[in-house]
Coordinates of C-alpha atoms in Angstrom, one line a residue:
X12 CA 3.9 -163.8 -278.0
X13 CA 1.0 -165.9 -277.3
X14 CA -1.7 -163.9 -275.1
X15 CA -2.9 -165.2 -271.6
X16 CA -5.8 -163.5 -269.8
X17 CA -5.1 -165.5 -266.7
X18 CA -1.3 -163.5 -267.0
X19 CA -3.3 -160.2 -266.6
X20 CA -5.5 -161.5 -264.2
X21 CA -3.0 -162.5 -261.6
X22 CA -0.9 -159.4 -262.5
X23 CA -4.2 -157.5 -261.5
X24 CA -4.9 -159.1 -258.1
X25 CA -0.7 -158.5 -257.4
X26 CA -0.8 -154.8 -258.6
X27 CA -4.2 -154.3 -256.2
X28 CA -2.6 -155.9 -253.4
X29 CA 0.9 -154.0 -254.0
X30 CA -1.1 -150.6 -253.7
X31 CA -3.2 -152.1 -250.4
X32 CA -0.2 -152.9 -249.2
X33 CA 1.6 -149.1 -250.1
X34 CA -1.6 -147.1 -248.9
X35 CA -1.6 -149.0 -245.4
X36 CA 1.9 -148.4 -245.2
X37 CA 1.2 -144.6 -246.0
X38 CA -1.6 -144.5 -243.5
X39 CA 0.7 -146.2 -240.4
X40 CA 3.7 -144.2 -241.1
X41 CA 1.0 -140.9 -241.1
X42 CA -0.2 -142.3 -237.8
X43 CA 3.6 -142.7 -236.7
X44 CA 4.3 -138.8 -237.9
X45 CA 1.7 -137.4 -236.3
X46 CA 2.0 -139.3 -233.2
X47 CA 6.2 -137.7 -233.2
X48 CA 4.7 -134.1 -233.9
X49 CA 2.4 -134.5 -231.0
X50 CA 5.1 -135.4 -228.3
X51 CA 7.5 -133.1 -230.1
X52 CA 5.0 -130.5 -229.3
X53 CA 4.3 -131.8 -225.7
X54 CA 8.0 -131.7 -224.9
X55 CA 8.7 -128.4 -226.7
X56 CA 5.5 -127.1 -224.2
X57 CA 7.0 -128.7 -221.1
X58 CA 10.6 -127.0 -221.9
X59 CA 9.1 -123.9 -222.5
X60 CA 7.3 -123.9 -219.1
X61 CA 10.7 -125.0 -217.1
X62 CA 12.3 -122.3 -218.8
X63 CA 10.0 -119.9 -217.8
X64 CA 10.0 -121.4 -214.2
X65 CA 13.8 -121.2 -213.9
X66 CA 13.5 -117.6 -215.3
X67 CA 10.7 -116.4 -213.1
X68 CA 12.1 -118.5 -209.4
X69 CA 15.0 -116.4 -209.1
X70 CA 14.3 -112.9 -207.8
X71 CA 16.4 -111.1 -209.5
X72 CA 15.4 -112.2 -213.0
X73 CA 11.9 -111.9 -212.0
X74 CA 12.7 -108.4 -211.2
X75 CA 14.6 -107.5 -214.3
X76 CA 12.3 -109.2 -216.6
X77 CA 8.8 -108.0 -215.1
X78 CA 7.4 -104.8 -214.9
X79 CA 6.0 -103.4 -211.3
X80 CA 2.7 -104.6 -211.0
X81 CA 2.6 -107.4 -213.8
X82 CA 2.1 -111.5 -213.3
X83 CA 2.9 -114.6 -215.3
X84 CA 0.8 -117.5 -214.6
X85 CA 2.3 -120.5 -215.2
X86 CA -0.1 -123.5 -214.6
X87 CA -1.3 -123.5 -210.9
X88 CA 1.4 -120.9 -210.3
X89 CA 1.8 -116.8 -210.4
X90 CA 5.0 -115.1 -210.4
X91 CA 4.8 -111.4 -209.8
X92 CA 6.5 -108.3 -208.9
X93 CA 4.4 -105.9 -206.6
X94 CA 3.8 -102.1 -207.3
X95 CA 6.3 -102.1 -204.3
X96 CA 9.1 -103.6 -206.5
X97 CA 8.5 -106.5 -204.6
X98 CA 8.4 -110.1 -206.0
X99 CA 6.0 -112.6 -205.0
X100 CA 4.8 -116.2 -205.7
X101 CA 1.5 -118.4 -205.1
X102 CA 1.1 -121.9 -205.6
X103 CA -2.1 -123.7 -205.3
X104 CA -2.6 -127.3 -205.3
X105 CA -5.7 -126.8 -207.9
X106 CA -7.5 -124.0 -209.4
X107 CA -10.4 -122.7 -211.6
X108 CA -10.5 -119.9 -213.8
X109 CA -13.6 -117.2 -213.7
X110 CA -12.3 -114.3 -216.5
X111 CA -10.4 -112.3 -213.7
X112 CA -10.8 -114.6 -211.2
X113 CA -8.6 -117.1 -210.1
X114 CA -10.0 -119.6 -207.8
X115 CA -7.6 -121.4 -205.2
X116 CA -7.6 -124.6 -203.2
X117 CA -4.6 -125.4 -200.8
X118 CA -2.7 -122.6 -201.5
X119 CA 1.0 -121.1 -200.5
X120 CA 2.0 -117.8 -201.5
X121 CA 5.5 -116.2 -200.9
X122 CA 6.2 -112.6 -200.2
X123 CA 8.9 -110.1 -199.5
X124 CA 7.3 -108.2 -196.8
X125 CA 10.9 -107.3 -195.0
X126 CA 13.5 -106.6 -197.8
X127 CA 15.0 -110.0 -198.5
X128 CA 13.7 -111.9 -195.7
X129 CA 10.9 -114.1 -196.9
X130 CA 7.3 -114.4 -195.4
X131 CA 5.1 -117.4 -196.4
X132 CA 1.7 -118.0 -195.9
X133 CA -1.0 -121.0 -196.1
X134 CA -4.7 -121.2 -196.4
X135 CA -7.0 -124.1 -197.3
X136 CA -8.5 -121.8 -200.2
X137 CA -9.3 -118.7 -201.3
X138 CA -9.5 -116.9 -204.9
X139 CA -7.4 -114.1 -206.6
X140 CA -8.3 -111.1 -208.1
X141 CA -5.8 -110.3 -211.0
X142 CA -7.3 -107.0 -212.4
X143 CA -7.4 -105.4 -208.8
X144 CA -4.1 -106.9 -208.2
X145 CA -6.2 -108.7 -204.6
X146 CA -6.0 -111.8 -202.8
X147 CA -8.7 -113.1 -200.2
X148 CA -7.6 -116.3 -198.5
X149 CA -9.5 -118.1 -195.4
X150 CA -9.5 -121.5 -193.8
X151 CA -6.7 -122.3 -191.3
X152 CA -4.8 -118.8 -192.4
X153 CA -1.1 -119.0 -191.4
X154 CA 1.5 -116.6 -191.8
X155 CA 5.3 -117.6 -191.3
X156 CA 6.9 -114.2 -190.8
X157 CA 10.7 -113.6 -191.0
X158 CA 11.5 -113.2 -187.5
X159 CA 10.0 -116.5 -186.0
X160 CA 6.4 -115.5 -185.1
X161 CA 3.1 -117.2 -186.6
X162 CA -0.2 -115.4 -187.4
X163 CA -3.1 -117.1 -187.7
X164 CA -6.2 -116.2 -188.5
X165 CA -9.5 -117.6 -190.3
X166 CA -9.3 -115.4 -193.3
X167 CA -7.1 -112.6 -194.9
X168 CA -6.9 -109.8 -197.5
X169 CA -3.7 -109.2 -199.4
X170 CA -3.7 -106.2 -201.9
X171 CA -0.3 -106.2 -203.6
X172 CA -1.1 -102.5 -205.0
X173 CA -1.3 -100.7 -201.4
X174 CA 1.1 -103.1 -200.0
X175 CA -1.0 -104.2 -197.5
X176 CA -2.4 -107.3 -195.8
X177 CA -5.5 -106.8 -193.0
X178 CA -7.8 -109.0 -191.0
X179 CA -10.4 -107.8 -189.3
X180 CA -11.4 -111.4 -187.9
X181 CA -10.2 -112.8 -184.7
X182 CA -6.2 -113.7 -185.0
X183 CA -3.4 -115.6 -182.9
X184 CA 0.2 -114.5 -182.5
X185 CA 2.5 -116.7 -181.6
X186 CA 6.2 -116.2 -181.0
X187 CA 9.0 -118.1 -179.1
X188 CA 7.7 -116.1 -175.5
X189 CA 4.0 -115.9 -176.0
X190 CA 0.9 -116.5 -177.9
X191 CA -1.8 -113.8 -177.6
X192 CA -5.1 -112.8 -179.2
X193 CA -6.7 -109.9 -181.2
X194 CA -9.8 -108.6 -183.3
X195 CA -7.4 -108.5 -186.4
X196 CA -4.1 -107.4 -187.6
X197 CA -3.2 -104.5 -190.3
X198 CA 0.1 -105.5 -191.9
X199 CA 1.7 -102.3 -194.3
X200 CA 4.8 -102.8 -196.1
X201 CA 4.7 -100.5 -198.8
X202 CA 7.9 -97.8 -199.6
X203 CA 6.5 -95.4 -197.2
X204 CA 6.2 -97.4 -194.2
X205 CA 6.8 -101.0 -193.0
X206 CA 4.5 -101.9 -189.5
X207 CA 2.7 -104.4 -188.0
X208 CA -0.3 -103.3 -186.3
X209 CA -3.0 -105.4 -184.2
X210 CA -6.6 -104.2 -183.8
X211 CA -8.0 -104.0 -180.3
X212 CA -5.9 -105.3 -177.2
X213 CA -3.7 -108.4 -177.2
X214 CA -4.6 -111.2 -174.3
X215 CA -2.5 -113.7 -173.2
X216 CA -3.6 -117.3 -174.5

């Protein structure tokens, strides 16, 4: 066999672009992997969150999965159950997060004031206190309650562990007949008792 150098020397430059061509191959089908792990793990996220949301919507798996008095907080959302065994539900367009305090903008919240029947209520913002189980809202206040009538007011207090929800701001009622006026409103709707209550005398609008 008669020896060549020039043989080797293009079997070098071959070999040396084989393995350029290998390692970039590696490197893009790395990229590729990681790139499927990442939207494997942004779909597995999403799922888990609509589970969660299906599981937590209805009321009666929200009240045989959570305890009386515990939250889950799901994005810009908080399912709850009251210590009234009561479930409720906020929604706020965006939020901020302060250790215990949740910070609100545009927000709707759902409650159970009256049994079943629902009452629903919007404010421009307001902030949640999780630890004291509290929510202050203000800014264009309304409350939708079961029964037709409207309360508005400029700013409210709802504290899930009495069962209560007070004002002690000017507030409207309206209703189908009437719209009058007050100092504030005291709603209570905790086992004991269930009552509306408006502070100082109703006008006529």
């Amino acid at each position: 066999m008669i020896y060549n150098p020039k043989n080797f020397y293009y079997t070098d430059i071959f070999m040396s672009l084989f393995k350029k061509s290998v390692i970039s191959s590696l490197k893009n089908l790395l990229v590729l992997i990681s790139i499927a792990i990442v939207i494997a793990l942004f779909f597995i996220h999403n799922n888990a969150d609509k589970n969660d949301f299906k599981t937590a919507i209805s009321q009666k798996n929200l009240l045989h999965t959570s305890k009386q008095g515990e939250s889950l907080i799901i994005k810009s959302e908080i399912f709850g159950v009251d210590k009234q065994g009561q479930p409720f539900f906020i929604k706020a367009h965006r939020t901020n997060y302060d250790q215990n305090k949740i910070i609100m903008q545009d927000v709707y919240l759902r409650i159970f004031i009256y049994g079943d029947k629902e009452t629903e209520i919007y404010a421009e913002k307001g902030f949640a206190l999780m630890d004291k189980k509290q929510i202050y809202l203000e800014k264009k206040v309304k409350i939708d309650m079961p029964d037709g009538d409207t309360i508005s007011a400029s700013s409210i207090w709802i504290k899930f562990d009495k069962g209560i929800i007070t004002s002690n701001k000017p507030v409207s009622l309206k209703s189908q007949d009437e719209q009058l006026s007050a100092n504030g409103f005291k709603i209570v709707y905790n086992k004991k008792e269930k009552i509306l209550l408006f502070m100082a005398m109703l006008r006529q609008i």
